[in-house]
Coordinates of C-alpha atoms in Angstrom, one line a residue:
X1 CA 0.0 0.0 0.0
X2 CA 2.4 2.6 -0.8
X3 CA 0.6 5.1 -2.4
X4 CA 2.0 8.9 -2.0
X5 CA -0.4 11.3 -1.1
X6 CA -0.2 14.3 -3.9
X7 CA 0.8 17.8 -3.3
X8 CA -1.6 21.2 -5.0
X9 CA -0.2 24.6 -4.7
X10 CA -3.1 26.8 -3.9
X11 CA -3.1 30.3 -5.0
X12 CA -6.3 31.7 -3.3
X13 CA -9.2 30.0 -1.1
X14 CA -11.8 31.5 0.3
X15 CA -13.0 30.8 3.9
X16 CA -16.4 31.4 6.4
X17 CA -14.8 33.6 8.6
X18 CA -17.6 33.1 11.1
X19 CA -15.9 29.8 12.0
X20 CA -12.8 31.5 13.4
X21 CA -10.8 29.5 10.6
X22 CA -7.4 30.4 9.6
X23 CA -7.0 30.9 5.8
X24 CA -3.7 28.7 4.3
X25 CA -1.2 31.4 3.1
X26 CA -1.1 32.2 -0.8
X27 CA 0.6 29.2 -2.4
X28 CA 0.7 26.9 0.3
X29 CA 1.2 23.7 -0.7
X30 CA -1.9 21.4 0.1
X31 CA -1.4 17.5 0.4
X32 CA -4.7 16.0 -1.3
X33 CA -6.1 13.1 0.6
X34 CA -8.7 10.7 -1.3
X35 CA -11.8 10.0 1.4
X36 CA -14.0 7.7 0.9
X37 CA -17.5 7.3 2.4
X38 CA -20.8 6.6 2.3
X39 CA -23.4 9.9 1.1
X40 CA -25.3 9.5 4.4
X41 CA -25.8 12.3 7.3
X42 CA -23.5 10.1 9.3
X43 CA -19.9 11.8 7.3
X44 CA -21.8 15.4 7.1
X45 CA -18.9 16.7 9.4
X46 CA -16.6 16.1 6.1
X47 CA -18.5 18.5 4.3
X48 CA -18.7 20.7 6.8
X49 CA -15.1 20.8 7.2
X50 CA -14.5 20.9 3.2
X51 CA -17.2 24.0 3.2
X52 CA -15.4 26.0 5.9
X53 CA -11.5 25.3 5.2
X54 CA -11.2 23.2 7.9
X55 CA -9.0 20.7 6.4
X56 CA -7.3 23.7 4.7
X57 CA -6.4 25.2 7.8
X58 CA -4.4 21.8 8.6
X59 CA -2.4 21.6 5.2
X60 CA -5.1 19.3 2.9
X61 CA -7.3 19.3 0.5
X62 CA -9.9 16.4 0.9
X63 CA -11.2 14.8 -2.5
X64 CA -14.2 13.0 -1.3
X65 CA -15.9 10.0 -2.9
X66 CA -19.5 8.4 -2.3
X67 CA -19.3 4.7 -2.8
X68 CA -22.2 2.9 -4.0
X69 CA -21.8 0.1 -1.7
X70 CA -19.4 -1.6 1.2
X71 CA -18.0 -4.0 -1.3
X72 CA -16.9 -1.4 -3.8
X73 CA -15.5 0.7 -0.8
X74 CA -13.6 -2.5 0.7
X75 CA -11.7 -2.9 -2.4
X76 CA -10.9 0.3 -3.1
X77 CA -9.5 1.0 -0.2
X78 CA -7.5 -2.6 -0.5
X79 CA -6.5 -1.5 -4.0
X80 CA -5.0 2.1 -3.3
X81 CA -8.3 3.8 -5.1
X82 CA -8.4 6.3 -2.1
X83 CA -6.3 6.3 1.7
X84 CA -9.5 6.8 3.9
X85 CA -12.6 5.3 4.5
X86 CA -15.4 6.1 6.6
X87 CA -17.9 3.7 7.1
X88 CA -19.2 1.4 9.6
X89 CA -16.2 0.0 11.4
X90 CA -17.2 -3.8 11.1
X91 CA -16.3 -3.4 7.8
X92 CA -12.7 -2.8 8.4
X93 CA -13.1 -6.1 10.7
X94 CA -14.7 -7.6 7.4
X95 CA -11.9 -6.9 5.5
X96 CA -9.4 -8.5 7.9
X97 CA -11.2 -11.8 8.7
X98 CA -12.6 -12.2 5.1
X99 CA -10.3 -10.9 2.9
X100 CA -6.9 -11.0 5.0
X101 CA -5.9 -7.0 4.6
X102 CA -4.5 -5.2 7.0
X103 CA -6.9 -2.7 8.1
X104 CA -7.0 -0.8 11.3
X105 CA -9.5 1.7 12.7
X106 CA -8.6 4.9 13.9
X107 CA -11.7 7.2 14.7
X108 CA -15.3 6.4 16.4
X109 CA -18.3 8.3 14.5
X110 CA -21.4 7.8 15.3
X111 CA -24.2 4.8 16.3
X112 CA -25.3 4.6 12.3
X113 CA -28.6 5.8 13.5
X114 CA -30.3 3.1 11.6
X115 CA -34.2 2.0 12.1
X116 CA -35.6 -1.1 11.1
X117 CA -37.8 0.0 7.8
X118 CA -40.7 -2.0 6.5
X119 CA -43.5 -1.5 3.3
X120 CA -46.5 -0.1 4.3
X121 CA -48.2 -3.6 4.1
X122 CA -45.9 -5.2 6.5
X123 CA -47.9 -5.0 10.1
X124 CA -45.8 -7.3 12.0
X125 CA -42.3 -9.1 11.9
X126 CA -43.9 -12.5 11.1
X127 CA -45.3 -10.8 7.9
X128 CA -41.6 -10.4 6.5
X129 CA -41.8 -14.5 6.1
X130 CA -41.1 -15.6 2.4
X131 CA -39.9 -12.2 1.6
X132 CA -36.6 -10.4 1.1
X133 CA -34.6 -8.4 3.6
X134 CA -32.8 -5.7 1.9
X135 CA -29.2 -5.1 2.4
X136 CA -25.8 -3.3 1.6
X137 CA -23.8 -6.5 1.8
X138 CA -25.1 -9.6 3.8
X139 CA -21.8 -10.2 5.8
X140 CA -21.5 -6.8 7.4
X141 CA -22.5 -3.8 9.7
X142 CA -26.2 -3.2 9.1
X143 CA -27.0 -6.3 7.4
X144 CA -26.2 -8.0 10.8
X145 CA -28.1 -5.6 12.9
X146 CA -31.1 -6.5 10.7
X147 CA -30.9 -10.2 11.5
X148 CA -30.2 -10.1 14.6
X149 CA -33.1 -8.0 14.8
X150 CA -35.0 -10.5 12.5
X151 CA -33.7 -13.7 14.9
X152 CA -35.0 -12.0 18.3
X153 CA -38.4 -11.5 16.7
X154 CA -37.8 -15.8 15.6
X155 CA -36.9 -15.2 11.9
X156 CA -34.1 -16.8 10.6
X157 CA -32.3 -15.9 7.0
X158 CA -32.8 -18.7 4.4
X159 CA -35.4 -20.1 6.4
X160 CA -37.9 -18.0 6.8
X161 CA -36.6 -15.0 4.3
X162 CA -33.9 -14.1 1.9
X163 CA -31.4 -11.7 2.0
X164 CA -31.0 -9.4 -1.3
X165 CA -27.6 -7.4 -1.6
X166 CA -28.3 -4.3 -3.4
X167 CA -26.0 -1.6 -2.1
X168 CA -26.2 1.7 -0.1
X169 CA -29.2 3.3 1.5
X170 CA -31.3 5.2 -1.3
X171 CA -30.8 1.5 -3.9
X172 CA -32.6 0.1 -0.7
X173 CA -35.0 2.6 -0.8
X174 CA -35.8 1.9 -4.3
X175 CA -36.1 -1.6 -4.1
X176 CA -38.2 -1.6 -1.3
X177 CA -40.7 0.7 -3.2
X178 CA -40.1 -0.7 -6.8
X179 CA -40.4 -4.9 -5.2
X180 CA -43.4 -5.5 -2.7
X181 CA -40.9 -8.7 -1.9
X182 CA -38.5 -6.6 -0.6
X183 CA -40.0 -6.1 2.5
X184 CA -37.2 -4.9 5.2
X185 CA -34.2 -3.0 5.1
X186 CA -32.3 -0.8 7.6
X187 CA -32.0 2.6 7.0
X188 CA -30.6 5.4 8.4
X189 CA -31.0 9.5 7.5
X190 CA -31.4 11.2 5.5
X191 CA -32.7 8.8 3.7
X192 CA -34.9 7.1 6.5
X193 CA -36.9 10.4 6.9
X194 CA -37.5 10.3 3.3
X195 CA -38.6 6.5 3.1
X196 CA -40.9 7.8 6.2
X197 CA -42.4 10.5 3.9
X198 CA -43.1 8.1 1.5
X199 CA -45.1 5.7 3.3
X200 CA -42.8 3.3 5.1
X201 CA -42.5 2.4 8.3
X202 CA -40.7 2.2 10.9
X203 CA -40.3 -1.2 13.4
X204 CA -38.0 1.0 15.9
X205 CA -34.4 2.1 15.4
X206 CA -31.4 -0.4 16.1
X207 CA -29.8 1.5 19.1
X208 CA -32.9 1.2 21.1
X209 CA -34.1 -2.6 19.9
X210 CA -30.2 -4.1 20.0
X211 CA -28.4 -1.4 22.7
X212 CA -24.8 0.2 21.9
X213 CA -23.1 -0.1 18.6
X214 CA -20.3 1.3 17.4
X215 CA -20.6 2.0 13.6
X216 CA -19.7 4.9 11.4
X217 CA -15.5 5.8 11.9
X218 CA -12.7 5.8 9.9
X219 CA -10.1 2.8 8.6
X220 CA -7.2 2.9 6.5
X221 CA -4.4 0.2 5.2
X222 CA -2.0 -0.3 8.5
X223 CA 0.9 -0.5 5.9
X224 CA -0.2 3.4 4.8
X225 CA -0.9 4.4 8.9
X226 CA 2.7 3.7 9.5
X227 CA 4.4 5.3 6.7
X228 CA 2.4 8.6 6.7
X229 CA 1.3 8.9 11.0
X230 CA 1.5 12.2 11.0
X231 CA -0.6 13.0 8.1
X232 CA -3.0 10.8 9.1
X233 CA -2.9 12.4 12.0
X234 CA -3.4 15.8 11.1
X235 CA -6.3 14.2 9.1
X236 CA -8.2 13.1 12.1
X237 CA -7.5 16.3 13.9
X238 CA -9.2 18.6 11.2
X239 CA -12.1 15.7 11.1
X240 CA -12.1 16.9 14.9
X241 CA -12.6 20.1 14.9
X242 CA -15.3 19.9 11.4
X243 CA -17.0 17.6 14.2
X244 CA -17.1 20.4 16.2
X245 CA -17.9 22.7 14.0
X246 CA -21.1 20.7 12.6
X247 CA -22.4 20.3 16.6
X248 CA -22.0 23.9 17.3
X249 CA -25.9 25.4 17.7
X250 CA -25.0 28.5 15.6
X251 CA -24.1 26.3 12.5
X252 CA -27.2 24.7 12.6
X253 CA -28.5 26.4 9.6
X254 CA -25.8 26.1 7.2
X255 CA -25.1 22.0 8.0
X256 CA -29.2 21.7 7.2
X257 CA -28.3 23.4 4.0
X258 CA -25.6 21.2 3.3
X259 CA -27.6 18.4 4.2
X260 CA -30.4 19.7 1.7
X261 CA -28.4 20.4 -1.0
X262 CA -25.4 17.4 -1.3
X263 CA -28.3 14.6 -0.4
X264 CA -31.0 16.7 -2.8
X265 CA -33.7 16.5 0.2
X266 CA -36.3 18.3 1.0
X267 CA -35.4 21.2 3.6
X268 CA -37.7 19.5 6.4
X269 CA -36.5 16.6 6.2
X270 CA -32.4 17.8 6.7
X271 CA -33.4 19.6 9.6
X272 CA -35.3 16.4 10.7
X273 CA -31.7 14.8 10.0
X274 CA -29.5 17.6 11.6
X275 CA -32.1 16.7 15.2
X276 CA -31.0 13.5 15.1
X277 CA -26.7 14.0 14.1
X278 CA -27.2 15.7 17.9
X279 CA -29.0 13.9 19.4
X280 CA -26.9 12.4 22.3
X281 CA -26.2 8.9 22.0
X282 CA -27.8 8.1 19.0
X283 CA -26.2 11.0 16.4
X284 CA -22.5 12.2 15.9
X285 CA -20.3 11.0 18.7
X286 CA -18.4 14.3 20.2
X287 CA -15.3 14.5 18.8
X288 CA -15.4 11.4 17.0
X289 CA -14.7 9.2 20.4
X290 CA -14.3 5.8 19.4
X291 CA -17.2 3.5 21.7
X292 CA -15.2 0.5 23.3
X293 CA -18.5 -1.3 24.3
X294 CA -20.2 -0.5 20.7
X295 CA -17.5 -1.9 19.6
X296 CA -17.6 -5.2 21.6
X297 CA -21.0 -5.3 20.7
X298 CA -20.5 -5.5 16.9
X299 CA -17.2 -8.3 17.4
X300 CA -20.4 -10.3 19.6
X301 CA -22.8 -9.7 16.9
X302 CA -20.2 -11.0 14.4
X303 CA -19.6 -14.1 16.2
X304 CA -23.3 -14.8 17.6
X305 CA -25.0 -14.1 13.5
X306 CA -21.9 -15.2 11.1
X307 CA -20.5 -17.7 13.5
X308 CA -17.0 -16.2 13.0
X309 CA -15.0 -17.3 15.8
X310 CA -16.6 -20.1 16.7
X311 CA -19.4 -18.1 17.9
X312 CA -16.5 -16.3 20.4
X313 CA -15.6 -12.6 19.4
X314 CA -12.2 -11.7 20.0
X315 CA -10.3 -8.7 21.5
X316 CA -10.7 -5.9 20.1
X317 CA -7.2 -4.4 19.7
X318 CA -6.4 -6.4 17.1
X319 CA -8.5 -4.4 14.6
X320 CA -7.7 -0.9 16.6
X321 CA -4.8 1.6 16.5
X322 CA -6.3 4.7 18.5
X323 CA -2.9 6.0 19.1
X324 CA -3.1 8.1 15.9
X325 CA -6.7 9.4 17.3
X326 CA -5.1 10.4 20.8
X327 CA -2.4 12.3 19.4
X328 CA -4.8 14.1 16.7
X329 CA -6.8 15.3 19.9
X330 CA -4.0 16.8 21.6
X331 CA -3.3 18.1 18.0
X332 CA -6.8 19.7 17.8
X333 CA -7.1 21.0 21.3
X334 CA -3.5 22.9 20.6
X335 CA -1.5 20.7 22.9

Protein backbone atom coordinates (compact mmCIF):
# COMPACT_ATOMS: atom_id res chain seq x y z
CA UNK A 1 0.00 0.00 0.00
CA UNK A 2 2.44 2.62 -0.81
CA UNK A 3 0.59 5.12 -2.41
CA UNK A 4 2.01 8.92 -1.97
CA UNK A 5 -0.41 11.33 -1.14
CA UNK A 6 -0.22 14.34 -3.95
CA UNK A 7 0.85 17.78 -3.33
CA UNK A 8 -1.58 21.15 -4.95
CA UNK A 9 -0.23 24.59 -4.71
CA UNK A 10 -3.12 26.83 -3.92
CA UNK A 11 -3.07 30.33 -5.02
CA UNK A 12 -6.26 31.65 -3.26
CA UNK A 13 -9.23 29.96 -1.09
CA UNK A 14 -11.79 31.52 0.28
CA UNK A 15 -13.03 30.76 3.90
CA UNK A 16 -16.37 31.38 6.35
CA UNK A 17 -14.83 33.63 8.60
CA UNK A 18 -17.57 33.09 11.15
CA UNK A 19 -15.92 29.76 12.03
CA UNK A 20 -12.78 31.49 13.38
CA UNK A 21 -10.80 29.48 10.58
CA UNK A 22 -7.36 30.43 9.57
CA UNK A 23 -6.99 30.85 5.83
CA UNK A 24 -3.71 28.74 4.33
CA UNK A 25 -1.20 31.38 3.07
CA UNK A 26 -1.07 32.20 -0.81
CA UNK A 27 0.56 29.22 -2.40
CA UNK A 28 0.71 26.87 0.35
CA UNK A 29 1.23 23.66 -0.75
CA UNK A 30 -1.93 21.39 0.07
CA UNK A 31 -1.41 17.52 0.37
CA UNK A 32 -4.73 15.99 -1.30
CA UNK A 33 -6.08 13.07 0.64
CA UNK A 34 -8.70 10.70 -1.28
CA UNK A 35 -11.84 9.97 1.44
CA UNK A 36 -13.96 7.71 0.94
CA UNK A 37 -17.51 7.27 2.37
CA UNK A 38 -20.85 6.62 2.28
CA UNK A 39 -23.44 9.87 1.09
CA UNK A 40 -25.29 9.47 4.45
CA UNK A 41 -25.82 12.28 7.32
CA UNK A 42 -23.50 10.10 9.27
CA UNK A 43 -19.94 11.82 7.34
CA UNK A 44 -21.83 15.40 7.10
CA UNK A 45 -18.89 16.74 9.38
CA UNK A 46 -16.60 16.08 6.14
CA UNK A 47 -18.48 18.47 4.34
CA UNK A 48 -18.69 20.72 6.76
CA UNK A 49 -15.08 20.82 7.24
CA UNK A 50 -14.50 20.91 3.24
CA UNK A 51 -17.23 23.99 3.16
CA UNK A 52 -15.37 26.03 5.87
CA UNK A 53 -11.47 25.28 5.18
CA UNK A 54 -11.21 23.21 7.91
CA UNK A 55 -8.97 20.73 6.44
CA UNK A 56 -7.35 23.67 4.72
CA UNK A 57 -6.39 25.19 7.79
CA UNK A 58 -4.36 21.83 8.60
CA UNK A 59 -2.43 21.59 5.22
CA UNK A 60 -5.11 19.34 2.94
CA UNK A 61 -7.28 19.29 0.53
CA UNK A 62 -9.86 16.37 0.95
CA UNK A 63 -11.19 14.80 -2.50
CA UNK A 64 -14.21 12.96 -1.25
CA UNK A 65 -15.87 9.98 -2.86
CA UNK A 66 -19.48 8.36 -2.34
CA UNK A 67 -19.27 4.70 -2.78
CA UNK A 68 -22.24 2.89 -3.97
CA UNK A 69 -21.78 0.06 -1.69
CA UNK A 70 -19.37 -1.58 1.22
CA UNK A 71 -18.00 -4.01 -1.28
CA UNK A 72 -16.93 -1.40 -3.83
CA UNK A 73 -15.46 0.70 -0.82
CA UNK A 74 -13.64 -2.48 0.68
CA UNK A 75 -11.74 -2.89 -2.40
CA UNK A 76 -10.85 0.30 -3.07
CA UNK A 77 -9.46 1.02 -0.16
CA UNK A 78 -7.48 -2.56 -0.50
CA UNK A 79 -6.54 -1.47 -4.03
CA UNK A 80 -5.02 2.13 -3.30
CA UNK A 81 -8.30 3.79 -5.07
CA UNK A 82 -8.42 6.33 -2.06
CA UNK A 83 -6.26 6.34 1.67
CA UNK A 84 -9.50 6.83 3.87
CA UNK A 85 -12.60 5.34 4.54
CA UNK A 86 -15.35 6.14 6.58
CA UNK A 87 -17.88 3.67 7.11
CA UNK A 88 -19.18 1.41 9.61
CA UNK A 89 -16.18 0.01 11.40
CA UNK A 90 -17.25 -3.82 11.11
CA UNK A 91 -16.32 -3.43 7.77
CA UNK A 92 -12.66 -2.81 8.45
CA UNK A 93 -13.11 -6.15 10.66
CA UNK A 94 -14.71 -7.64 7.40
CA UNK A 95 -11.93 -6.93 5.48
CA UNK A 96 -9.37 -8.50 7.85
CA UNK A 97 -11.21 -11.84 8.67
CA UNK A 98 -12.56 -12.24 5.10
CA UNK A 99 -10.27 -10.90 2.89
CA UNK A 100 -6.90 -11.05 4.96
CA UNK A 101 -5.87 -6.99 4.56
CA UNK A 102 -4.46 -5.21 7.00
CA UNK A 103 -6.91 -2.75 8.13
CA UNK A 104 -6.96 -0.82 11.28
CA UNK A 105 -9.54 1.71 12.70
CA UNK A 106 -8.57 4.90 13.86
CA UNK A 107 -11.70 7.23 14.71
CA UNK A 108 -15.33 6.38 16.37
CA UNK A 109 -18.31 8.35 14.48
CA UNK A 110 -21.41 7.82 15.30
CA UNK A 111 -24.20 4.81 16.26
CA UNK A 112 -25.33 4.55 12.33
CA UNK A 113 -28.57 5.85 13.50
CA UNK A 114 -30.30 3.10 11.55
CA UNK A 115 -34.16 1.99 12.12
CA UNK A 116 -35.64 -1.12 11.06
CA UNK A 117 -37.77 -0.05 7.83
CA UNK A 118 -40.67 -1.97 6.55
CA UNK A 119 -43.50 -1.55 3.29
CA UNK A 120 -46.47 -0.05 4.27
CA UNK A 121 -48.21 -3.62 4.09
CA UNK A 122 -45.95 -5.19 6.47
CA UNK A 123 -47.94 -4.96 10.13
CA UNK A 124 -45.75 -7.25 11.98
CA UNK A 125 -42.29 -9.07 11.90
CA UNK A 126 -43.93 -12.49 11.11
CA UNK A 127 -45.28 -10.81 7.89
CA UNK A 128 -41.55 -10.40 6.51
CA UNK A 129 -41.82 -14.54 6.15
CA UNK A 130 -41.09 -15.62 2.37
CA UNK A 131 -39.95 -12.20 1.62
CA UNK A 132 -36.63 -10.44 1.12
CA UNK A 133 -34.63 -8.40 3.59
CA UNK A 134 -32.80 -5.69 1.87
CA UNK A 135 -29.15 -5.10 2.36
CA UNK A 136 -25.83 -3.32 1.65
CA UNK A 137 -23.77 -6.52 1.84
CA UNK A 138 -25.14 -9.57 3.81
CA UNK A 139 -21.84 -10.21 5.76
CA UNK A 140 -21.52 -6.79 7.43
CA UNK A 141 -22.45 -3.81 9.67
CA UNK A 142 -26.17 -3.24 9.14
CA UNK A 143 -27.05 -6.26 7.40
CA UNK A 144 -26.21 -8.05 10.81
CA UNK A 145 -28.14 -5.64 12.90
CA UNK A 146 -31.12 -6.49 10.74
CA UNK A 147 -30.90 -10.22 11.51
CA UNK A 148 -30.25 -10.11 14.58
CA UNK A 149 -33.06 -7.99 14.79
CA UNK A 150 -35.03 -10.47 12.47
CA UNK A 151 -33.70 -13.71 14.87
CA UNK A 152 -34.95 -12.03 18.30
CA UNK A 153 -38.37 -11.53 16.71
CA UNK A 154 -37.84 -15.82 15.58
CA UNK A 155 -36.87 -15.24 11.94
CA UNK A 156 -34.13 -16.78 10.56
CA UNK A 157 -32.34 -15.92 6.95
CA UNK A 158 -32.84 -18.75 4.39
CA UNK A 159 -35.42 -20.10 6.44
CA UNK A 160 -37.85 -18.04 6.85
CA UNK A 161 -36.55 -15.04 4.33
CA UNK A 162 -33.89 -14.08 1.86
CA UNK A 163 -31.38 -11.70 2.01
CA UNK A 164 -31.03 -9.38 -1.31
CA UNK A 165 -27.56 -7.40 -1.57
CA UNK A 166 -28.34 -4.26 -3.36
CA UNK A 167 -26.05 -1.63 -2.14
CA UNK A 168 -26.17 1.69 -0.09
CA UNK A 169 -29.23 3.29 1.47
CA UNK A 170 -31.28 5.21 -1.26
CA UNK A 171 -30.76 1.53 -3.87
CA UNK A 172 -32.59 0.10 -0.74
CA UNK A 173 -35.05 2.61 -0.78
CA UNK A 174 -35.82 1.94 -4.31
CA UNK A 175 -36.11 -1.58 -4.12
CA UNK A 176 -38.23 -1.57 -1.34
CA UNK A 177 -40.65 0.74 -3.24
CA UNK A 178 -40.11 -0.67 -6.82
CA UNK A 179 -40.41 -4.89 -5.22
CA UNK A 180 -43.35 -5.51 -2.68
CA UNK A 181 -40.86 -8.70 -1.94
CA UNK A 182 -38.48 -6.57 -0.61
CA UNK A 183 -40.01 -6.05 2.49
CA UNK A 184 -37.23 -4.89 5.17
CA UNK A 185 -34.22 -3.01 5.13
CA UNK A 186 -32.30 -0.76 7.64
CA UNK A 187 -32.04 2.61 7.01
CA UNK A 188 -30.62 5.36 8.40
CA UNK A 189 -30.96 9.55 7.50
CA UNK A 190 -31.41 11.25 5.48
CA UNK A 191 -32.73 8.80 3.72
CA UNK A 192 -34.91 7.07 6.52
CA UNK A 193 -36.86 10.41 6.92
CA UNK A 194 -37.47 10.34 3.34
CA UNK A 195 -38.60 6.51 3.14
CA UNK A 196 -40.86 7.81 6.19
CA UNK A 197 -42.43 10.52 3.91
CA UNK A 198 -43.14 8.09 1.51
CA UNK A 199 -45.13 5.73 3.33
CA UNK A 200 -42.81 3.29 5.08
CA UNK A 201 -42.48 2.36 8.29
CA UNK A 202 -40.70 2.18 10.93
CA UNK A 203 -40.26 -1.15 13.44
CA UNK A 204 -38.00 0.97 15.94
CA UNK A 205 -34.41 2.14 15.36
CA UNK A 206 -31.36 -0.36 16.13
CA UNK A 207 -29.84 1.51 19.07
CA UNK A 208 -32.87 1.22 21.11
CA UNK A 209 -34.06 -2.58 19.87
CA UNK A 210 -30.18 -4.07 20.01
CA UNK A 211 -28.36 -1.40 22.68
CA UNK A 212 -24.81 0.21 21.95
CA UNK A 213 -23.10 -0.09 18.64
CA UNK A 214 -20.33 1.29 17.40
CA UNK A 215 -20.63 1.97 13.64
CA UNK A 216 -19.74 4.90 11.35
CA UNK A 217 -15.46 5.85 11.85
CA UNK A 218 -12.68 5.83 9.88
CA UNK A 219 -10.07 2.80 8.58
CA UNK A 220 -7.21 2.85 6.54
CA UNK A 221 -4.35 0.22 5.24
CA UNK A 222 -2.02 -0.29 8.47
CA UNK A 223 0.87 -0.53 5.93
CA UNK A 224 -0.20 3.36 4.84
CA UNK A 225 -0.94 4.38 8.86
CA UNK A 226 2.73 3.70 9.48
CA UNK A 227 4.43 5.29 6.72
CA UNK A 228 2.36 8.63 6.72
CA UNK A 229 1.33 8.87 10.97
CA UNK A 230 1.46 12.19 10.98
CA UNK A 231 -0.61 12.96 8.15
CA UNK A 232 -3.02 10.76 9.11
CA UNK A 233 -2.94 12.40 12.05
CA UNK A 234 -3.45 15.81 11.09
CA UNK A 235 -6.28 14.24 9.13
CA UNK A 236 -8.15 13.15 12.14
CA UNK A 237 -7.50 16.33 13.86
CA UNK A 238 -9.22 18.58 11.23
CA UNK A 239 -12.10 15.75 11.14
CA UNK A 240 -12.15 16.85 14.89
CA UNK A 241 -12.60 20.11 14.86
CA UNK A 242 -15.32 19.93 11.41
CA UNK A 243 -17.01 17.64 14.16
CA UNK A 244 -17.09 20.36 16.22
CA UNK A 245 -17.85 22.75 13.98
CA UNK A 246 -21.09 20.69 12.55
CA UNK A 247 -22.36 20.33 16.63
CA UNK A 248 -22.00 23.88 17.34
CA UNK A 249 -25.93 25.36 17.70
CA UNK A 250 -24.98 28.49 15.62
CA UNK A 251 -24.11 26.27 12.53
CA UNK A 252 -27.18 24.73 12.64
CA UNK A 253 -28.47 26.42 9.63
CA UNK A 254 -25.82 26.10 7.23
CA UNK A 255 -25.13 22.01 7.99
CA UNK A 256 -29.18 21.67 7.23
CA UNK A 257 -28.32 23.39 3.99
CA UNK A 258 -25.61 21.18 3.35
CA UNK A 259 -27.58 18.36 4.16
CA UNK A 260 -30.41 19.73 1.75
CA UNK A 261 -28.39 20.44 -1.04
CA UNK A 262 -25.42 17.38 -1.34
CA UNK A 263 -28.33 14.61 -0.36
CA UNK A 264 -31.02 16.66 -2.80
CA UNK A 265 -33.71 16.54 0.25
CA UNK A 266 -36.29 18.35 0.98
CA UNK A 267 -35.43 21.21 3.58
CA UNK A 268 -37.72 19.48 6.40
CA UNK A 269 -36.48 16.65 6.16
CA UNK A 270 -32.37 17.85 6.67
CA UNK A 271 -33.40 19.60 9.58
CA UNK A 272 -35.34 16.42 10.72
CA UNK A 273 -31.72 14.75 10.02
CA UNK A 274 -29.47 17.63 11.65
CA UNK A 275 -32.11 16.72 15.16
CA UNK A 276 -31.00 13.48 15.11
CA UNK A 277 -26.72 14.04 14.06
CA UNK A 278 -27.19 15.74 17.94
CA UNK A 279 -28.97 13.90 19.37
CA UNK A 280 -26.90 12.40 22.26
CA UNK A 281 -26.17 8.91 21.99
CA UNK A 282 -27.83 8.08 18.97
CA UNK A 283 -26.24 11.01 16.36
CA UNK A 284 -22.48 12.22 15.93
CA UNK A 285 -20.32 10.97 18.66
CA UNK A 286 -18.43 14.31 20.23
CA UNK A 287 -15.26 14.49 18.79
CA UNK A 288 -15.44 11.37 16.97
CA UNK A 289 -14.69 9.19 20.44
CA UNK A 290 -14.29 5.77 19.40
CA UNK A 291 -17.21 3.53 21.70
CA UNK A 292 -15.19 0.51 23.30
CA UNK A 293 -18.49 -1.31 24.33
CA UNK A 294 -20.25 -0.48 20.69
CA UNK A 295 -17.45 -1.87 19.57
CA UNK A 296 -17.61 -5.22 21.62
CA UNK A 297 -20.99 -5.34 20.71
CA UNK A 298 -20.45 -5.47 16.92
CA UNK A 299 -17.17 -8.35 17.38
CA UNK A 300 -20.44 -10.28 19.59
CA UNK A 301 -22.77 -9.74 16.89
CA UNK A 302 -20.15 -11.03 14.40
CA UNK A 303 -19.57 -14.09 16.21
CA UNK A 304 -23.25 -14.81 17.60
CA UNK A 305 -24.98 -14.12 13.49
CA UNK A 306 -21.90 -15.16 11.08
CA UNK A 307 -20.47 -17.74 13.52
CA UNK A 308 -17.02 -16.17 13.00
CA UNK A 309 -14.98 -17.30 15.77
CA UNK A 310 -16.56 -20.09 16.65
CA UNK A 311 -19.36 -18.11 17.88
CA UNK A 312 -16.50 -16.28 20.36
CA UNK A 313 -15.64 -12.62 19.42
CA UNK A 314 -12.16 -11.74 20.03
CA UNK A 315 -10.30 -8.67 21.49
CA UNK A 316 -10.70 -5.95 20.11
CA UNK A 317 -7.17 -4.43 19.73
CA UNK A 318 -6.41 -6.39 17.14
CA UNK A 319 -8.46 -4.42 14.63
CA UNK A 320 -7.68 -0.89 16.60
CA UNK A 321 -4.78 1.58 16.54
CA UNK A 322 -6.30 4.68 18.51
CA UNK A 323 -2.87 6.03 19.09
CA UNK A 324 -3.10 8.12 15.95
CA UNK A 325 -6.67 9.38 17.28
CA UNK A 326 -5.08 10.43 20.80
CA UNK A 327 -2.41 12.27 19.37
CA UNK A 328 -4.81 14.07 16.73
CA UNK A 329 -6.79 15.27 19.86
CA UNK A 330 -4.03 16.84 21.64
CA UNK A 331 -3.32 18.12 17.99
CA UNK A 332 -6.77 19.73 17.78
CA UNK A 333 -7.15 21.04 21.25
CA UNK A 334 -3.47 22.87 20.58
CA UNK A 335 -1.49 20.73 22.92
Amino acid sequence: MGVIPRIVTVSSLAFAAAFGMTAPATGQQLTVLRVNSFPTASYCPILVGIANGVFEKRGLKVELQFTPNSDAQREGLAKGAFEIAHAAVDNAVAMVEMAHEDVVIVTGGDTGMNEFMVRPEINSMGDIRGKSLVVDAPNTAYALVARKILKNAGLVDGRDYTMKPIGGTPLRIEAMEKGPENAAAMLNPPFSFTAKDKGLKSFGRAADLLGPYQAGGAFVMRKWAVANGSLLERYIAAYIESVRVTMAPENRAQVVSLISSRFKQDPKVAERTYQSLMEPRFGLAPDAKFDMDGFRAVLALRAEIEGQWGGKAPSPEKYLDLGHYERALKLADGK
